[in-house]
Coordinates of C-alpha atoms in Angstrom, one line a residue:
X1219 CA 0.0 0.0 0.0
X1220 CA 1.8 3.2 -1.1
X1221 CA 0.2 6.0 1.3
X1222 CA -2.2 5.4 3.9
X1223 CA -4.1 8.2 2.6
X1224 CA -4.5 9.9 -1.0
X1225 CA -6.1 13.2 -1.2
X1226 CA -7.5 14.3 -4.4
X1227 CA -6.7 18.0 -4.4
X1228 CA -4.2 20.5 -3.4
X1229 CA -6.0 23.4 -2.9
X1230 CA -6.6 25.1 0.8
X1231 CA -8.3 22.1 2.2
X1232 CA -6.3 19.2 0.7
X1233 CA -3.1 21.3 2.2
X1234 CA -4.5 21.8 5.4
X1235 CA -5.5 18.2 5.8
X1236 CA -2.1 16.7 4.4
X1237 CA 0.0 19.0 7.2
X1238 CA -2.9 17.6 9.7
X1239 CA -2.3 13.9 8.5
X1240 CA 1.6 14.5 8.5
X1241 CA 1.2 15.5 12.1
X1242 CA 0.1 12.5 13.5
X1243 CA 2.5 10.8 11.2
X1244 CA 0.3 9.2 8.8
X1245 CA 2.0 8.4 5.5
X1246 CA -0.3 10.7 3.2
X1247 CA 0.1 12.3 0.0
X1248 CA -1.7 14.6 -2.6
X1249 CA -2.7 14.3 -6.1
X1250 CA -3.1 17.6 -7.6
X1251 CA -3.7 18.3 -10.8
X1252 CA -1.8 21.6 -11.3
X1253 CA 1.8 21.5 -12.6
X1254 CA 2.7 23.8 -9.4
X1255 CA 1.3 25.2 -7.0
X1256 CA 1.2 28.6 -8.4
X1257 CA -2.5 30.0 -8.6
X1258 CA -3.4 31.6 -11.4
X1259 CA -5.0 35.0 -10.0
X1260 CA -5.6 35.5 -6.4
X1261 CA -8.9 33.8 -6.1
X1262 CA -10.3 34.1 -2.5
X1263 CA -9.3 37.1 0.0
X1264 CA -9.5 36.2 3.4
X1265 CA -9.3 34.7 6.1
X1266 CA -11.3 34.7 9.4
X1267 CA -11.3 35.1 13.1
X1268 CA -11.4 31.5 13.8
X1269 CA -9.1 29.7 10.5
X1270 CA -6.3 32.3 12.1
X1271 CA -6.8 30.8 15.6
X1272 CA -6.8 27.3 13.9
X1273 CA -3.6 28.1 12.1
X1274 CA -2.3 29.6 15.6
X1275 CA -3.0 26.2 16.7
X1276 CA -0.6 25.0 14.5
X1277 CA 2.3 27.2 15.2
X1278 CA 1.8 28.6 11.7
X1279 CA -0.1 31.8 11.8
X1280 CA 2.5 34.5 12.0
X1281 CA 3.2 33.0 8.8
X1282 CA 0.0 34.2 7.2
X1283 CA -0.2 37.2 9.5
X1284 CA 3.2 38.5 8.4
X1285 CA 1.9 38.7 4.7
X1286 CA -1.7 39.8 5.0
X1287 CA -3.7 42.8 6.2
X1288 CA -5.4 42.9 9.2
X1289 CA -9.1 43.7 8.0
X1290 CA -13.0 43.8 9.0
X1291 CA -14.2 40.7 7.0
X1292 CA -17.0 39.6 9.2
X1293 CA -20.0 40.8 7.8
X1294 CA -23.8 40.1 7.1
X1295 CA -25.7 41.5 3.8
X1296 CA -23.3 44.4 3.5
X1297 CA -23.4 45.0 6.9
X1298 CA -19.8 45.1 8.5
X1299 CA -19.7 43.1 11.6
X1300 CA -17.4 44.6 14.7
X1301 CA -15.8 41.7 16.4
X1302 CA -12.7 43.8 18.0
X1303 CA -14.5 43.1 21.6
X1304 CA -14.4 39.4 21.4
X1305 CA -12.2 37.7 23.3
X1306 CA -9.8 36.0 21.2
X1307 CA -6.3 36.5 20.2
X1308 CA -7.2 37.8 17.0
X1309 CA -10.1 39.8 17.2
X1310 CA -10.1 40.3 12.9
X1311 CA -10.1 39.2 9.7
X1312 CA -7.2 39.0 7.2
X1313 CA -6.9 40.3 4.1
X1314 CA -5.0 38.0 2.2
X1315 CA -5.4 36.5 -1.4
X1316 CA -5.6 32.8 -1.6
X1317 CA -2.6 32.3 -4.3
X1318 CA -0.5 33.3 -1.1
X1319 CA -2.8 31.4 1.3
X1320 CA -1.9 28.0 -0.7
X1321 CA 2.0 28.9 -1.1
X1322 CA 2.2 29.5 2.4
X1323 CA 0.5 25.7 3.7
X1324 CA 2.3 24.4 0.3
X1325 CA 5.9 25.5 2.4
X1326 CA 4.2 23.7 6.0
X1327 CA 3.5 20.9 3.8
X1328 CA 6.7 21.0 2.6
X1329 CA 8.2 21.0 5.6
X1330 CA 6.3 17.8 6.6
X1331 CA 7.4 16.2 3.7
X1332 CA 4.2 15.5 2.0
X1333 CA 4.7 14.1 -1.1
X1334 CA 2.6 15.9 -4.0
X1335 CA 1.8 14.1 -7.0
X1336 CA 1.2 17.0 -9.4
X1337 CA 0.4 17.1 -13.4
X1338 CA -2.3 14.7 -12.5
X1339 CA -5.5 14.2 -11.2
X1340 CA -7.7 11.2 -9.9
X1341 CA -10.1 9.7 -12.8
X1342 CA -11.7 7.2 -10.7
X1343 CA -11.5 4.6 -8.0
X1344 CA -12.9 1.2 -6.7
X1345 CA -13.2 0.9 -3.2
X1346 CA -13.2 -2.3 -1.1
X1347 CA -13.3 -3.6 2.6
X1348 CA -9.7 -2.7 3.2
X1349 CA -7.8 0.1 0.9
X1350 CA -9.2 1.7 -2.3
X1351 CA -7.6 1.6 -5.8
X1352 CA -7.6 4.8 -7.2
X1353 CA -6.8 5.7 -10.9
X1354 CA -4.8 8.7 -12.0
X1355 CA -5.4 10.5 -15.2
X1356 CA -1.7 9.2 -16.4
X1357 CA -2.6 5.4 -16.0
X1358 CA -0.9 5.0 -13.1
X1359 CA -3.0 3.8 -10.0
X1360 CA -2.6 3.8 -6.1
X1361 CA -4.0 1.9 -3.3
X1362 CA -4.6 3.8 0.1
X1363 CA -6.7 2.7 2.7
X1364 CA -8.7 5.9 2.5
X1365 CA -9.5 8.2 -0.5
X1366 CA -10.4 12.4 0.1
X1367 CA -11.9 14.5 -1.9
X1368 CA -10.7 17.9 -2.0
X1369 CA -11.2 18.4 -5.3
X1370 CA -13.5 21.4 -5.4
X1371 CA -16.9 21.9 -6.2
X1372 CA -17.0 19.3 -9.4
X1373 CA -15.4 17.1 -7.3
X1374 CA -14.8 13.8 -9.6
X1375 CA -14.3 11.6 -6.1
X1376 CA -17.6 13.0 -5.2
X1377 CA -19.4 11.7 -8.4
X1378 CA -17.6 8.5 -8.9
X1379 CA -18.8 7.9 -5.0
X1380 CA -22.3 8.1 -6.1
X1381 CA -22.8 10.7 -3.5
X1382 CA -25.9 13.3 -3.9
X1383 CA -25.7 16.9 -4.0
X1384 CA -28.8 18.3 -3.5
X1385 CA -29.5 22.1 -3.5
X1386 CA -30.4 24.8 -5.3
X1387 CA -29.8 26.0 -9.1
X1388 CA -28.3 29.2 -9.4
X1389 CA -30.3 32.4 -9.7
X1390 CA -27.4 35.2 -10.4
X1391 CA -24.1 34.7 -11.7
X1392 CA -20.8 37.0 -12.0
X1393 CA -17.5 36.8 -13.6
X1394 CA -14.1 37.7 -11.4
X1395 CA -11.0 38.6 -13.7
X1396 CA -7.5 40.1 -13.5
X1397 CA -6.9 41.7 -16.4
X1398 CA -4.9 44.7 -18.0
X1399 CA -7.2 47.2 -19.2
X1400 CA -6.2 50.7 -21.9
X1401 CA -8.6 52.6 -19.7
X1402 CA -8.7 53.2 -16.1
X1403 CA -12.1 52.4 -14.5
X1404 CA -13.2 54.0 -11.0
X1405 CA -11.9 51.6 -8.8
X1406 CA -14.2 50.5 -6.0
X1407 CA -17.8 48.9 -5.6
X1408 CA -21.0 49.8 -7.4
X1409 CA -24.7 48.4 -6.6
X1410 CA -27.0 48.9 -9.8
X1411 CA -30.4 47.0 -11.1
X1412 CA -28.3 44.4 -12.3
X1413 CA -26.2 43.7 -9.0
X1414 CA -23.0 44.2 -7.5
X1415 CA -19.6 44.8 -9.5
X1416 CA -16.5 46.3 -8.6
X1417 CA -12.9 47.4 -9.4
X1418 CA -9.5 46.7 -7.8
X1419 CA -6.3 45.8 -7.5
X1420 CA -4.0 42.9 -6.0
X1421 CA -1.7 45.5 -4.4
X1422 CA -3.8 47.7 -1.9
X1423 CA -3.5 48.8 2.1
X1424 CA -6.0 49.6 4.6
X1425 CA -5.9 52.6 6.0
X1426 CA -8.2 53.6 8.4
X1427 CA -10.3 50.9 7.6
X1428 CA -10.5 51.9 3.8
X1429 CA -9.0 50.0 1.3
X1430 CA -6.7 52.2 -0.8
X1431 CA -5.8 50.2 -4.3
X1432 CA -2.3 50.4 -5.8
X1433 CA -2.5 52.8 -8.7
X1434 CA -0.8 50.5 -11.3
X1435 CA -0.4 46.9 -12.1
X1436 CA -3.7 44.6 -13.7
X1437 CA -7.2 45.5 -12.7
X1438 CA -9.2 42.9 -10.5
X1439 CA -13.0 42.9 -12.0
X1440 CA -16.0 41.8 -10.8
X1441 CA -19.2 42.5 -12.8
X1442 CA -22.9 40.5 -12.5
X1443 CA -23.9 39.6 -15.3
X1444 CA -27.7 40.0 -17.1
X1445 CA -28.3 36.7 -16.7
X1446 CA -26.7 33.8 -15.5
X1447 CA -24.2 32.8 -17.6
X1448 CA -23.5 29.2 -18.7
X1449 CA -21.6 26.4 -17.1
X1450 CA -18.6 26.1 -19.3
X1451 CA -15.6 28.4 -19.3
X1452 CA -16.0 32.1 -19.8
X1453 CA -13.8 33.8 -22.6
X1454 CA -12.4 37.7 -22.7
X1455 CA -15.5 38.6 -25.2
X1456 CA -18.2 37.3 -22.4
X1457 CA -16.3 39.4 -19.8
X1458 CA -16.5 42.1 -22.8
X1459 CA -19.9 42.3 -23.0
X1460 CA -20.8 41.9 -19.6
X1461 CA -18.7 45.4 -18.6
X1462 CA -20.5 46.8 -21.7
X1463 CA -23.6 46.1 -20.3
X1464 CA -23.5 47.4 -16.9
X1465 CA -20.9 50.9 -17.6
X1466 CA -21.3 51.0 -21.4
X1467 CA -17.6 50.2 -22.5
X1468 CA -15.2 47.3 -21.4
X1469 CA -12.5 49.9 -20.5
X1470 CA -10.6 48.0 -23.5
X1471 CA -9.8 44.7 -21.5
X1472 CA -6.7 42.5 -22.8
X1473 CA -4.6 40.1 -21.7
X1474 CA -6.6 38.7 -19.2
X1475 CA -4.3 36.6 -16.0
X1476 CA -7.4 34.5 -15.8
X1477 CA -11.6 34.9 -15.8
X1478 CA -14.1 32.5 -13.4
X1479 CA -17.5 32.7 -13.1
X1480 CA -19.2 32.2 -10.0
X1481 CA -23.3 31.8 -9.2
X1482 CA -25.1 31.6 -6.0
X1483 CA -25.9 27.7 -6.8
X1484 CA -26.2 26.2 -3.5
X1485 CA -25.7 22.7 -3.0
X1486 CA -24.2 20.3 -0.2
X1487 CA -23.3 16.8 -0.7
X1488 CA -25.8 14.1 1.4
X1489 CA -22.8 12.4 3.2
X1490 CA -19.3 13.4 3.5
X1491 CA -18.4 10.3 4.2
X1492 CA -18.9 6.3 2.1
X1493 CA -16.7 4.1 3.5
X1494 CA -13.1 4.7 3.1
X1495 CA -14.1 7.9 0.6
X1496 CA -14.6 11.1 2.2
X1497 CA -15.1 14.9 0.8
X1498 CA -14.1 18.2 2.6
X1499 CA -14.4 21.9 1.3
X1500 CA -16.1 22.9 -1.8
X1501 CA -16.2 19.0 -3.0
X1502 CA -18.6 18.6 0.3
X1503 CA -20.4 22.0 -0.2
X1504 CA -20.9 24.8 -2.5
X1505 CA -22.4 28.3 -2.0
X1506 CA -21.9 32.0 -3.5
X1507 CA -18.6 33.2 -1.9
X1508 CA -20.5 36.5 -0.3
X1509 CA -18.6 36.9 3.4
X1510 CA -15.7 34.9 2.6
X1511 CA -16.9 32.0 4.1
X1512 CA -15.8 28.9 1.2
X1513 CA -12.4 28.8 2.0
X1514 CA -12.4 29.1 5.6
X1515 CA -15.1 26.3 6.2
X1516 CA -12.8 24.2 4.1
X1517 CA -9.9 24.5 6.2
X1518 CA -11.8 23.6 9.8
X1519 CA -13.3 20.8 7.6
X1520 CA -10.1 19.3 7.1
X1521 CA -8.5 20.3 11.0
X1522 CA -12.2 18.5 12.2
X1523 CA -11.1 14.7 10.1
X1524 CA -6.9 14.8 10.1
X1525 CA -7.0 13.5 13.7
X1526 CA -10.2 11.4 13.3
X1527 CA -8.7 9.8 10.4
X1528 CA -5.4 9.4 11.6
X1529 CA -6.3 7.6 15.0
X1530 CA -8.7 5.3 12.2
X1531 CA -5.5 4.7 10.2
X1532 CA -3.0 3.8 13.2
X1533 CA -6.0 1.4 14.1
X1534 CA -6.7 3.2 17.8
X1535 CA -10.4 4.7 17.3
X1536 CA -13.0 2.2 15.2
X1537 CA -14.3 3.3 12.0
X1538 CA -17.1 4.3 13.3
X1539 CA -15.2 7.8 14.5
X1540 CA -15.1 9.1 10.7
X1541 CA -19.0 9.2 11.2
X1542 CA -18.8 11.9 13.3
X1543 CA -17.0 14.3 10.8
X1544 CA -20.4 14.2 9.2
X1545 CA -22.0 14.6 12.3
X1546 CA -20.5 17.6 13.0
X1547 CA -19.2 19.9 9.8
X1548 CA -22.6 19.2 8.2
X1549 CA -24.2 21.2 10.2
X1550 CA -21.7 24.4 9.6
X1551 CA -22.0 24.0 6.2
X1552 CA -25.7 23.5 6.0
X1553 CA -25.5 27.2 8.1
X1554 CA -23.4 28.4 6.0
X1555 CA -25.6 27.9 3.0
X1556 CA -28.7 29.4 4.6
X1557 CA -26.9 32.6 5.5
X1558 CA -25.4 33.3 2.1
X1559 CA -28.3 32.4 0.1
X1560 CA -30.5 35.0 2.7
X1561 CA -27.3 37.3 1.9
X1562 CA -28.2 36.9 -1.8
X1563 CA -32.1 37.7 -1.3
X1564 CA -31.1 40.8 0.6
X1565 CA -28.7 42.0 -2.2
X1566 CA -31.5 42.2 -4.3
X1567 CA -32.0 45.6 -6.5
X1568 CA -35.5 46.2 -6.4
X1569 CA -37.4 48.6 -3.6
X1570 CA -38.8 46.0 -1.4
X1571 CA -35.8 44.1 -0.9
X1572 CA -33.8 47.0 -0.3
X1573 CA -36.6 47.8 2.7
X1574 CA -35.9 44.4 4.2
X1575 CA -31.5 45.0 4.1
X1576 CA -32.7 48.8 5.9
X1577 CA -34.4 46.4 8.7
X1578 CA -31.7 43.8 8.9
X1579 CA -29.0 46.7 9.0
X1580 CA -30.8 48.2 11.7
X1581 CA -31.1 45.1 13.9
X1582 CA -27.4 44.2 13.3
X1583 CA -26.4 47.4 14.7
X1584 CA -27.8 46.4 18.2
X1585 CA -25.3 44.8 20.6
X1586 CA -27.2 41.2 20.8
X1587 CA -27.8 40.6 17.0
X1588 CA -24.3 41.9 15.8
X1589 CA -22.5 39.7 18.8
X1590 CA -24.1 36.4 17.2
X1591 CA -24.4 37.1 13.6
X1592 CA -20.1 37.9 14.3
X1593 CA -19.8 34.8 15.8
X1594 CA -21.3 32.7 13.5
X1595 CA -19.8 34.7 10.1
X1596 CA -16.1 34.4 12.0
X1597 CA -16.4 31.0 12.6
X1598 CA -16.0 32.0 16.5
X1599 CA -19.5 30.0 17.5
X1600 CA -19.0 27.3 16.2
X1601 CA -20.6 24.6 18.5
X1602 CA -20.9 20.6 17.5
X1603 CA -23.4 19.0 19.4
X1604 CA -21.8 17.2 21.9
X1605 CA -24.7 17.1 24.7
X1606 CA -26.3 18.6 27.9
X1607 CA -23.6 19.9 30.0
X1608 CA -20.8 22.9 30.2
X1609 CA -21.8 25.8 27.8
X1610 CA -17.7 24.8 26.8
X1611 CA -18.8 21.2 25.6
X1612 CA -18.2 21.3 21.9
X1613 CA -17.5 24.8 21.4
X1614 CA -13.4 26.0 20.8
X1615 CA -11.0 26.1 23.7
X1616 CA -9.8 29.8 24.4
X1617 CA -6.3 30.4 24.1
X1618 CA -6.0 31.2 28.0
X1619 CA -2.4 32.5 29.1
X1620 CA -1.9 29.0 32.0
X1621 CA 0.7 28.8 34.8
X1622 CA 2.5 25.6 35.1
X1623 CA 5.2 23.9 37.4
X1624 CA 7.5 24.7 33.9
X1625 CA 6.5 28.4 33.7
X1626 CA 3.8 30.0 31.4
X1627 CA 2.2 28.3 28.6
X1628 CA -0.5 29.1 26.1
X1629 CA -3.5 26.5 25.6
X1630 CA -2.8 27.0 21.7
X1631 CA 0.9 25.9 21.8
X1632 CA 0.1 22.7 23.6
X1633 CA -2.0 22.1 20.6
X1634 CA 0.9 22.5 17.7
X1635 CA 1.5 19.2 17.5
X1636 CA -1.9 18.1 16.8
X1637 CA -2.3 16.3 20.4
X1638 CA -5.4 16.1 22.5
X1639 CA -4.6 17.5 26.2
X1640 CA -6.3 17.1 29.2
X1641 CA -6.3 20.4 31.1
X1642 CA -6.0 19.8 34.9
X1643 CA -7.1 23.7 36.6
X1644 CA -7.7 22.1 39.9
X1645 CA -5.3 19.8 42.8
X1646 CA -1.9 19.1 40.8
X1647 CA -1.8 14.9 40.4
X1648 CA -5.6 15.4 40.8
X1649 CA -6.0 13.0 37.3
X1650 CA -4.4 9.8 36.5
X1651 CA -4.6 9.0 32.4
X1652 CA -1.9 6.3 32.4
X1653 CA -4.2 4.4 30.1
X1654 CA -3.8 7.0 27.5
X1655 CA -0.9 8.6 28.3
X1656 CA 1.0 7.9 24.8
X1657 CA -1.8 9.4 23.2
X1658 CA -3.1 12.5 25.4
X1659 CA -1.2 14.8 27.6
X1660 CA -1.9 15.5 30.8
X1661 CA -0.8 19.3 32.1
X1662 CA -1.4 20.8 35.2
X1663 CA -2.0 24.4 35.3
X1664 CA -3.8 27.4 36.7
X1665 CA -6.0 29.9 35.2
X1666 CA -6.8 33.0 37.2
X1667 CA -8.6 35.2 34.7
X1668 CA -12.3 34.6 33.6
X1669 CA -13.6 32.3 31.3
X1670 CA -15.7 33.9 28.1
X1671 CA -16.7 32.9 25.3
X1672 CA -17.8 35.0 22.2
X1673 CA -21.3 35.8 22.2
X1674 CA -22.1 34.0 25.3
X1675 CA -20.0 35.9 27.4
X1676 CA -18.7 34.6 31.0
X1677 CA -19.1 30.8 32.0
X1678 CA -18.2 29.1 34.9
X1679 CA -14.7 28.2 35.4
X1680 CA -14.0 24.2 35.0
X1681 CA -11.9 22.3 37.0
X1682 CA -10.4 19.9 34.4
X1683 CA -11.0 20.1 30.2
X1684 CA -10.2 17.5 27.4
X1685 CA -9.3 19.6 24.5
X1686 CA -9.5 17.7 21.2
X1687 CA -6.7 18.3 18.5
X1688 CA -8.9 20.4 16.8
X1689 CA -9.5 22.9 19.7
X1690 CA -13.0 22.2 20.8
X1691 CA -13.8 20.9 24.2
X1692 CA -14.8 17.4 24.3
X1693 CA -15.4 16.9 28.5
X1694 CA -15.6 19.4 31.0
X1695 CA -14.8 18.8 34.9
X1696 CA -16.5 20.5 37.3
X1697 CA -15.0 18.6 40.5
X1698 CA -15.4 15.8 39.2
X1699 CA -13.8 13.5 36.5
X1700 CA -16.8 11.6 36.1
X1701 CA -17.4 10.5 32.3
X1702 CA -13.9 11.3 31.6
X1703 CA -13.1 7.5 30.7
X1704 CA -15.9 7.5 28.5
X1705 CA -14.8 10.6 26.8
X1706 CA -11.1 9.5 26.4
X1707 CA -13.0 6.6 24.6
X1708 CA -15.3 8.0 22.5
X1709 CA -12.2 10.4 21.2
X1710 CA -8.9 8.9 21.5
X1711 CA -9.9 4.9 21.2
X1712 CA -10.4 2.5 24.3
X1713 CA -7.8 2.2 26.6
X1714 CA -4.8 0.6 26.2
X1715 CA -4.1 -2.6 27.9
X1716 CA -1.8 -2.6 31.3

């Protein structure tokens, strides 16, 4: 068997789940079908409140942070979204294209010696009771034990899995290109009876929470177009006539870097999981990219499986644990859908629908509404059902500044290596996990400050936490470690023999 794990897919997602796989030294490797990993045009801008704290996780986000902007990018219908009060490390967005997004998990990859097999993609597979034999578009074949698709949102792995994608057809569509242009257009946004277009440029700085484009180098467009377009690939003379259209001239666009066209089609696959196939990011769900939200849902898809799958692979959690990937980023995405395609209603032209944004602009600017509609567009609420107990059960660890008996620590660093810890706040020696000890750490600390979380404010201070790899609270102690076995169980396999 050549890799443990094949991912179809080098994008965001297929990246972020190789270094997650590599972690917990899986043998894994990509199949991408780009000759490198450069991006034609910068694609996606952003990143949020809660993929920087995942990164962070990792040890990794200065990397990113170093390069981007910090920026507002939480936001509802048009309606920026204030998160600076929340307490996290990063209270912000951050600007940041996704051609630098990829090189920069492409180098962390790197570094984790991921093998990427690239100038091909997979074609097909056959899957049995213990690997699956996957075909590559150059006639060669592998045999992993599991098979992902990350291989966007006409995900072949998806298809030739049989899975569904339900949804919903697409009612608008735009085209996004970089281009040179013998005119200079107003750069900026403009809302019209047609929809929402706008002109920029890759380079640009904030400044005082304005976006100031670079006055030279190609011009980013963006421009709805009358009706949707069609489904194959959009040429200079469709992005011609679209500009026409709406500002009567194209501005005399040439030499285009690249053109995409997007729509608000809506759809998310039935299962994310068959067997030993699995899909994450767009392959698992598609949506129109208002808010930024694509990418970033991608990347906690693929930190919520690497450790599931790897403890599947190294044989310590039964099968059965993969289900609860499903379980659990299903939900986000299926929220995620609702909230743009609402986000598309209210970015309607017409009188009516401009009545309803006024309303839903008003109630955002109250302290309640903004506080949760932040949290869920940041990623910052994110809570997997889990069960009754601790508001802290299944929602994200903070990154609280602990005292141990080796000095200060950050909950995030214990968390670079992609371990689960078991927090002890309470008596030192007050826990005993010899029977998982090779598998989760055990750290005694204090805490002194208080415990918040966004949008729900203060909680009650727990004596003892298990913190899952990806960062959400899996048991909570409140003077008492009882369930904790079963916990340890549920998430990091049955205990191992004496």
């Amino acid at each position: 068997m050549e890799h443990a794990v094949v991912i179809a897919g080098g994008g965001p997602t297929g990246l972020m789940l190789a270094g997650e796989l590599a972690l917990a030294a899986v043998d894994v490797a990509i199949v991408e079908r780009r000759d490198s990993q450069d991006l034609a045009g910068s694609r996606a801008g952003g990143l949020h409140a809660r993929t920087i704290e995942v990164l962070d996780q990792r040890g990794i986000a200065d990397r990113f942070l170093s390069e981007g902007k910090v920026a507002r990018v939480a936001g509802f219908a048009g309606v920026p979204l204030d998160i600076s009060d929340f307490p996290t490390r990063h209270p912000y967005g951050l600007g940041l294209w996704q051609n630098h997004i990829e090189r920069i998990l492409a180098d962390w990859v790197g570094e984790l010696e991921v093998p990427i097999h690239r100038g091909r993609e997979v074609t097909g597979f056959v899957q049995d009771d213990t690997g699956v034999d996957v075909e590559l578009s150059d006639g060669r074949s592998l045999r992993p034990a599991f098979l992902v698709g990350c291989d966007g949102g006409r995900s072949v792995v998806r298809k030739a899995a049989g899975i569904e994608f339900p949804g919903w057809d697409p009612t608008t569509s735009s085209l996004i290109a970089e281009a040179e242009m013998a005119d200079e257009p107003e750069l900026g946004i403009r809302h019209d009876a047609v929809g929402t277009h706008a002109f920029g440029r890759e380079e640009y700085e904030i400044r005082d929470g304005e976006v100031v484009f670079s006055d030279h180098g190609p011009v980013r467009v963006m421009v709805t177009e009358e009706h949707v377009g069609p489904t194959t690939e959009p040429t200079l003379r469709d992005l011609s006539e679209a500009l026409i259209a709406v500002y009567g001239t194209d501005y005399g666009i040439h030499d285009p870097t690249w053109i995409s066209r997007f729509t608000d089609m809506s759809r998310q696959a039935a299962a994310y999981r068959d067997r030993r196939v699995l899909l994450a990011g767009d392959a698992a769900h598609v949506h129109y990219p208002v808010g930024g939200q694509g990418l970033n849902i991608g990347v906690q898809d693929a930190v919520n499986l690497g450790w599931k799958l790897a403890q599947v692979v190294k044989q310590t959690s039964p099968q059965s644990l993969l289900d609860t990937y499903h379980a659990e980023r299903h939900p986000v995405a299926a929220r995620v859908l609702r909230n743009t395609m609402a986000q598309v209603a209210l970015g309607r032209p017409d009188d009516r629908t401009k009545a309803a944004g006024e309303v839903v602009s008003e109630f955002l600017s109250m302290d309640e509404p903004r506080r949760r509609f932040a949290a869920d567009m940041s990623g910052l609420g994110i809570h997997y059902d889990l069960g009754e107990g601790h508001p802290l059960l299944g929602r994200r660890m903070p990154d609280l500044d602990l005292v141990t008996g080796d000095g200060p620590l950050r909950v995030f660093t214990l968390l670079h290596e992609a371990r689960p810890a078991l927090l002890n706040l309470g008596e030192p020696g007050g826990f005993d996990n010899t029977p998982w000890a090779n598998r989760v750490q055990l750290i005694d600390a204090t805490y002194q400050g208080a415990w918040e979380l966004p949008a729900l404010g203060e909680v009650t201070a727990p004596t003892a936490v298990l913190i899952r790899p990806d960062g959400y609270v899996a048991w909570v102690g409140e003077g008492t470690r009882l369930r904790l076995d079963d916990a340890l169980t549920t998430w990091f396999g049955p205990p191992a023999a004496a």
